[in-house]
Amino acid sequence: EADIYQTPRYLVIGTGKKITLECSQTMGHDKMYWYQQDPGMELHLIHYSYGVNSTEKGDLSSESTVSRIRTEHFPLTLESARPSHTSQYLCASSDPEPGQGSEKLFFGSGTQLSVL
Amino acid sequence: KNQVEQSPQSLIILEGKNCTLQCNYTVSPFSNLRWYKQDTGRGPVSLTIMTFSENTKSNRRYTATLDADTKQSSLHITASQLSDSASYICVVSDRGSTLGRLYFGRGTQLTVWP
């Protein structure tokens, strides 16, 4: 069981509201990520971080922002939510897998966001 | 264009039966391929990783294969259980960066009926 936690699990809000999706991990991983997932579609990377004070935009254009002030915490903020932001947001962290030369992702349970 | 294609999109089988899920990719260069299991309402969990030199790897009732020449992988599930009902996602990593960029398939939705 991965030690990475997302809150809230579900969120229904009105258009124009500011929201913050929380993500915390207790594994001490430097690398953290935010993915967006719609039903039947592949995960899309929207933000990632290699460590404290490091944040980068991912492949999918997003109006959200992230911060990484502490290793364990990687919150995602939407300043003004719109119906097009309705989706599932998955947070992940990663650690090099011993002997494999690659990173293994550990995912949180996700936040299902609905913007009305 | 680097892509990962999975088939079938969805699959229904009876408990106790076997099934095979397919993953074809065009990612190049290739570093490794992972299969993840995603239960409804949860995040994906890694099942196994296949590197360039590996052809077959088993983990309990899951057996993954990789043919790096044809760029195909399969995940075989033996003696399926109700708890196997989930989406199975194929993820391929390239060697284009220190991190290795990840390419995700859309997943195969497996439903196991009693």
Coordinates of N, CA and C in Angstrom, one line a residue, chain A:
Chain A
E1 N 0.9 -1.2 0.0 CA 0.0 0.0 0.0 C 0.9 1.2 0.0
A2 N 0.7 2.1 -1.0 CA 1.5 3.3 -1.1 C 1.1 4.3 0.0
D3 N 2.1 5.1 0.5 CA 1.9 6.1 1.5 C 1.8 7.4 0.8
I4 N 0.8 7.6 0.0 CA 0.5 8.9 -0.7 C -0.9 9.2 -0.6
Y5 N -1.3 10.4 -0.2 CA -2.6 10.7 0.2 C -3.1 11.9 -0.5
Q6 N -4.4 11.8 -1.0 CA -5.0 13.0 -1.7 C -6.3 13.3 -1.0
T7 N -6.5 14.6 -0.9 CA -7.8 15.1 -0.3 C -8.2 16.3 -1.1
P8 N -9.5 16.5 -1.3 CA -10.5 15.6 -1.0 C -10.6 14.5 -2.0
R9 N -11.4 13.4 -1.7 CA -11.6 12.4 -2.7 C -12.6 12.8 -3.8
Y10 N -13.6 13.6 -3.4 CA -14.6 14.1 -4.3 C -14.8 15.6 -4.0
L11 N -15.0 16.3 -5.0 CA -15.3 17.8 -4.9 C -16.2 18.3 -5.9
V12 N -17.3 18.9 -5.5 CA -18.3 19.5 -6.5 C -18.3 21.0 -6.1
I13 N -18.0 21.8 -7.1 CA -18.0 23.2 -6.9 C -18.6 24.0 -8.0
G14 N -18.8 25.3 -7.8 CA -19.4 26.1 -8.8 C -18.3 26.8 -9.7
T15 N -18.7 27.2 -10.8 CA -17.7 27.9 -11.7 C -17.2 29.2 -11.1
G16 N -15.9 29.4 -11.3 CA -15.3 30.6 -10.8 C -14.6 30.5 -9.4
K17 N -14.9 29.3 -8.8 CA -14.3 29.1 -7.4 C -12.8 28.8 -7.5
K18 N -12.1 29.2 -6.5 CA -10.7 28.8 -6.4 C -10.6 27.5 -5.5
I19 N -9.8 26.5 -6.0 CA -9.7 25.3 -5.3 C -8.3 24.9 -5.2
T20 N -8.0 24.1 -4.1 CA -6.7 23.5 -4.0 C -6.8 22.0 -3.7
L21 N -6.2 21.2 -4.5 CA -6.2 19.7 -4.3 C -4.9 19.4 -3.6
E22 N -5.1 18.7 -2.4 CA -3.9 18.4 -1.6 C -3.3 17.0 -2.0
C23 N -2.0 16.9 -1.8 CA -1.3 15.6 -2.1 C -0.1 15.6 -1.1
S24 N 0.0 14.5 -0.3 CA 1.1 14.3 0.6 C 1.6 12.9 0.5
Q25 N 2.9 12.8 0.6 CA 3.5 11.4 0.6 C 4.5 11.4 1.8
T26 N 4.6 10.2 2.4 CA 5.5 10.0 3.5 C 6.7 9.1 3.2
M27 N 6.9 8.9 1.9 CA 8.0 8.0 1.5 C 9.3 8.7 1.3
G28 N 9.3 10.0 1.4 CA 10.6 10.8 1.2 C 11.0 10.9 -0.3
H29 N 10.1 10.7 -1.2 CA 10.4 10.7 -2.6 C 10.6 12.2 -3.1
D30 N 11.7 12.4 -3.9 CA 11.9 13.7 -4.4 C 11.0 14.1 -5.6
K31 N 10.7 13.1 -6.4 CA 9.9 13.3 -7.6 C 8.4 13.1 -7.3
M32 N 7.6 14.1 -7.7 CA 6.2 14.1 -7.6 C 5.5 14.6 -8.9
Y33 N 4.3 14.1 -9.1 CA 3.6 14.4 -10.3 C 2.1 14.6 -10.1
W34 N 1.5 15.4 -11.0 CA 0.0 15.4 -11.1 C -0.4 15.0 -12.5
Y35 N -1.4 14.0 -12.5 CA -1.9 13.5 -13.8 C -3.4 13.9 -13.8
Q36 N -3.9 14.0 -15.0 CA -5.4 14.2 -15.2 C -5.8 12.9 -16.0
Q37 N -7.0 12.4 -15.6 CA -7.5 11.2 -16.2 C -9.0 11.3 -16.4
D38 N -9.4 11.1 -17.7 CA -10.8 11.1 -18.0 C -11.2 9.7 -18.3
P39 N -12.5 9.3 -18.2 CA -12.9 7.9 -18.4 C -12.5 7.3 -19.7
G40 N -11.9 6.2 -19.7 CA -11.5 5.5 -20.9 C -10.3 6.1 -21.7
M41 N -9.7 7.1 -21.0 CA -8.6 7.8 -21.7 C -7.3 7.6 -20.9
E42 N -6.2 7.9 -21.6 CA -4.9 7.7 -20.9 C -4.6 8.8 -19.9
L43 N -3.7 8.6 -19.0 CA -3.3 9.6 -18.1 C -2.5 10.7 -18.8
H44 N -2.7 11.9 -18.4 CA -2.0 13.0 -19.0 C -1.2 13.8 -17.9
L45 N 0.1 14.0 -18.1 CA 0.9 14.7 -17.1 C 0.7 16.2 -17.2
I46 N 0.3 16.8 -16.1 CA 0.0 18.2 -16.1 C 1.1 19.0 -15.4
H47 N 1.7 18.4 -14.3 CA 2.8 19.1 -13.6 C 3.7 18.0 -13.0
Y48 N 5.0 18.4 -12.8 CA 5.8 17.5 -12.1 C 6.9 18.3 -11.3
S49 N 7.5 17.7 -10.4 CA 8.5 18.3 -9.5 C 9.7 17.3 -9.2
Y50 N 10.9 17.8 -9.3 CA 12.0 17.0 -9.0 C 12.5 17.1 -7.6
G51 N 11.9 18.1 -6.9 CA 12.3 18.3 -5.5 C 11.8 19.7 -5.0
V52 N 12.2 20.0 -3.8 CA 11.7 21.3 -3.2 C 12.1 22.5 -4.1
N53 N 11.1 23.4 -4.3 CA 11.3 24.6 -5.2 C 11.5 24.3 -6.6
S54 N 11.2 23.1 -7.1 CA 11.3 22.7 -8.5 C 9.9 22.3 -9.0
T55 N 9.4 23.0 -10.0 CA 8.1 22.6 -10.6 C 8.2 22.9 -12.1
E56 N 7.6 22.0 -12.8 CA 7.6 22.1 -14.3 C 6.2 21.7 -14.8
K57 N 5.8 22.3 -15.9 CA 4.6 22.0 -16.6 C 4.8 20.7 -17.4
G58 N 3.7 19.9 -17.4 CA 3.8 18.6 -18.1 C 3.4 18.7 -19.6
D59 N 2.9 17.6 -20.1 CA 2.6 17.6 -21.6 C 1.2 18.2 -21.9
L60 N 0.3 18.1 -20.9 CA -1.0 18.6 -21.2 C -1.1 20.1 -20.6
S61 N -1.6 21.0 -21.5 CA -1.7 22.3 -21.1 C -2.8 22.4 -19.9
S62 N -2.4 23.1 -18.9 CA -3.4 23.2 -17.8 C -3.3 24.6 -17.2
E63 N -4.5 25.0 -16.7 CA -4.6 26.4 -16.1 C -4.3 26.3 -14.6
S64 N -3.9 25.1 -14.1 CA -3.6 25.0 -12.7 C -2.2 25.3 -12.5
T65 N -1.9 25.5 -11.2 CA -0.5 25.8 -10.7 C -0.2 24.9 -9.6
V66 N 1.1 24.6 -9.3 CA 1.5 23.8 -8.2 C 2.6 24.5 -7.5
S67 N 2.9 24.0 -6.3 CA 4.0 24.5 -5.5 C 4.7 23.3 -4.8
R68 N 6.0 23.4 -4.4 CA 6.7 22.4 -3.7 C 7.6 23.0 -2.7
I69 N 7.0 23.4 -1.6 CA 7.7 24.0 -0.5 C 8.4 23.0 0.4
R70 N 7.7 21.9 0.5 CA 8.2 20.8 1.4 C 8.3 19.5 0.5
T71 N 9.2 18.6 0.8 CA 9.3 17.4 0.0 C 8.1 16.6 0.0
E72 N 7.3 16.5 1.1 CA 6.2 15.6 1.2 C 4.9 16.2 0.7
H73 N 4.9 17.5 0.3 CA 3.6 18.1 0.0 C 3.7 18.7 -1.4
F74 N 2.6 18.5 -2.2 CA 2.6 18.9 -3.6 C 1.2 19.3 -4.0
P75 N 0.7 20.5 -3.5 CA -0.7 20.8 -3.8 C -0.8 21.4 -5.2
L76 N -2.0 21.2 -5.7 CA -2.4 21.8 -7.1 C -3.6 22.8 -6.9
T77 N -3.4 23.9 -7.5 CA -4.4 25.0 -7.3 C -5.0 25.4 -8.6
L78 N -6.3 25.6 -8.6 CA -7.1 26.2 -9.8 C -7.6 27.5 -9.3
E79 N -7.2 28.6 -9.9 CA -7.6 29.9 -9.4 C -9.1 30.2 -9.7
S80 N -9.6 29.7 -10.9 CA -11.0 29.9 -11.2 C -11.5 28.7 -12.0
A81 N -12.2 27.8 -11.3 CA -12.6 26.6 -11.9 C -13.7 26.8 -13.0
R82 N -13.6 25.9 -14.0 CA -14.6 25.9 -15.1 C -15.1 24.5 -15.3
P83 N -16.2 24.4 -15.9 CA -16.7 23.0 -16.2 C -15.7 22.1 -17.0
S84 N -14.9 22.8 -17.8 CA -13.9 22.0 -18.6 C -12.8 21.4 -17.7
H85 N -12.8 21.8 -16.4 CA -11.8 21.3 -15.5 C -12.3 20.0 -14.8
T86 N -13.6 19.6 -15.1 CA -14.1 18.4 -14.5 C -13.3 17.2 -15.0
S87 N -12.8 16.5 -14.0 CA -11.9 15.3 -14.4 C -11.5 14.7 -13.1
Q88 N -10.7 13.6 -13.2 CA -10.1 13.0 -12.1 C -8.6 13.4 -12.1
Y89 N -8.1 13.8 -10.9 CA -6.8 14.3 -10.8 C -6.0 13.3 -9.9
L90 N -4.9 12.7 -10.4 CA -4.1 11.7 -9.7 C -2.8 12.3 -9.4
C91 N -2.4 12.2 -8.1 CA -1.1 12.6 -7.7 C -0.2 11.4 -7.5
A92 N 1.1 11.5 -7.8 CA 2.0 10.4 -7.8 C 3.4 10.8 -7.3
S93 N 4.1 9.9 -6.7 CA 5.5 10.1 -6.5 C 6.3 8.9 -7.0
S94 N 7.6 9.1 -7.1 CA 8.3 8.0 -7.7 C 9.7 7.8 -7.0
D95 N 10.2 6.6 -7.2 CA 11.4 6.2 -6.6 C 12.1 5.3 -7.6
P96 N 13.4 5.4 -7.8 CA 14.1 4.5 -8.7 C 13.9 3.0 -8.2
E97 N 13.5 2.1 -9.1 CA 13.4 0.7 -8.8 C 14.7 0.0 -8.8
P98 N 15.2 -0.6 -7.7 CA 16.5 -1.1 -7.6 C 16.8 -2.1 -8.8
G99 N 17.9 -1.9 -9.4 CA 18.3 -2.8 -10.5 C 17.6 -2.7 -11.8
Q100 N 16.6 -1.8 -11.9 CA 15.8 -1.7 -13.1 C 16.1 -0.4 -13.9
G101 N 16.8 0.5 -13.3 CA 17.1 1.7 -14.0 C 15.9 2.5 -14.4
S102 N 14.9 2.4 -13.7 CA 13.7 3.2 -14.0 C 12.9 3.6 -12.8
E103 N 12.0 4.6 -12.9 CA 11.3 5.0 -11.8 C 10.0 4.2 -11.7
K104 N 9.6 3.9 -10.5 CA 8.3 3.3 -10.2 C 7.4 4.3 -9.6
L105 N 6.2 4.4 -10.2 CA 5.2 5.4 -9.7 C 4.3 4.8 -8.6
F106 N 4.1 5.7 -7.6 CA 3.1 5.3 -6.6 C 2.0 6.4 -6.6
F107 N 0.8 6.0 -6.8 CA -0.3 6.9 -7.0 C -1.1 7.0 -5.7
G108 N -1.7 8.2 -5.6 CA -2.8 8.4 -4.6 C -4.1 7.9 -5.2
S109 N -5.1 8.0 -4.4 CA -6.4 7.5 -4.8 C -7.2 8.4 -5.7
G110 N -6.7 9.6 -5.9 CA -7.3 10.6 -6.8 C -8.3 11.5 -6.2
T111 N -8.5 12.6 -6.8 CA -9.6 13.5 -6.5 C -10.5 13.7 -7.7
Q112 N -11.8 13.3 -7.6 CA -12.8 13.5 -8.6 C -13.4 14.9 -8.5
L113 N -13.1 15.7 -9.5 CA -13.5 17.1 -9.4 C -14.7 17.3 -10.4
S114 N -15.7 17.9 -10.0 CA -16.9 18.2 -10.8 C -17.1 19.7 -10.7
V115 N -17.1 20.5 -11.8 CA -17.3 21.9 -11.8 C -18.7 22.2 -12.5
L116 N -19.6 22.8 -11.7 CA -20.9 23.0 -12.3 C -21.1 24.3 -12.9

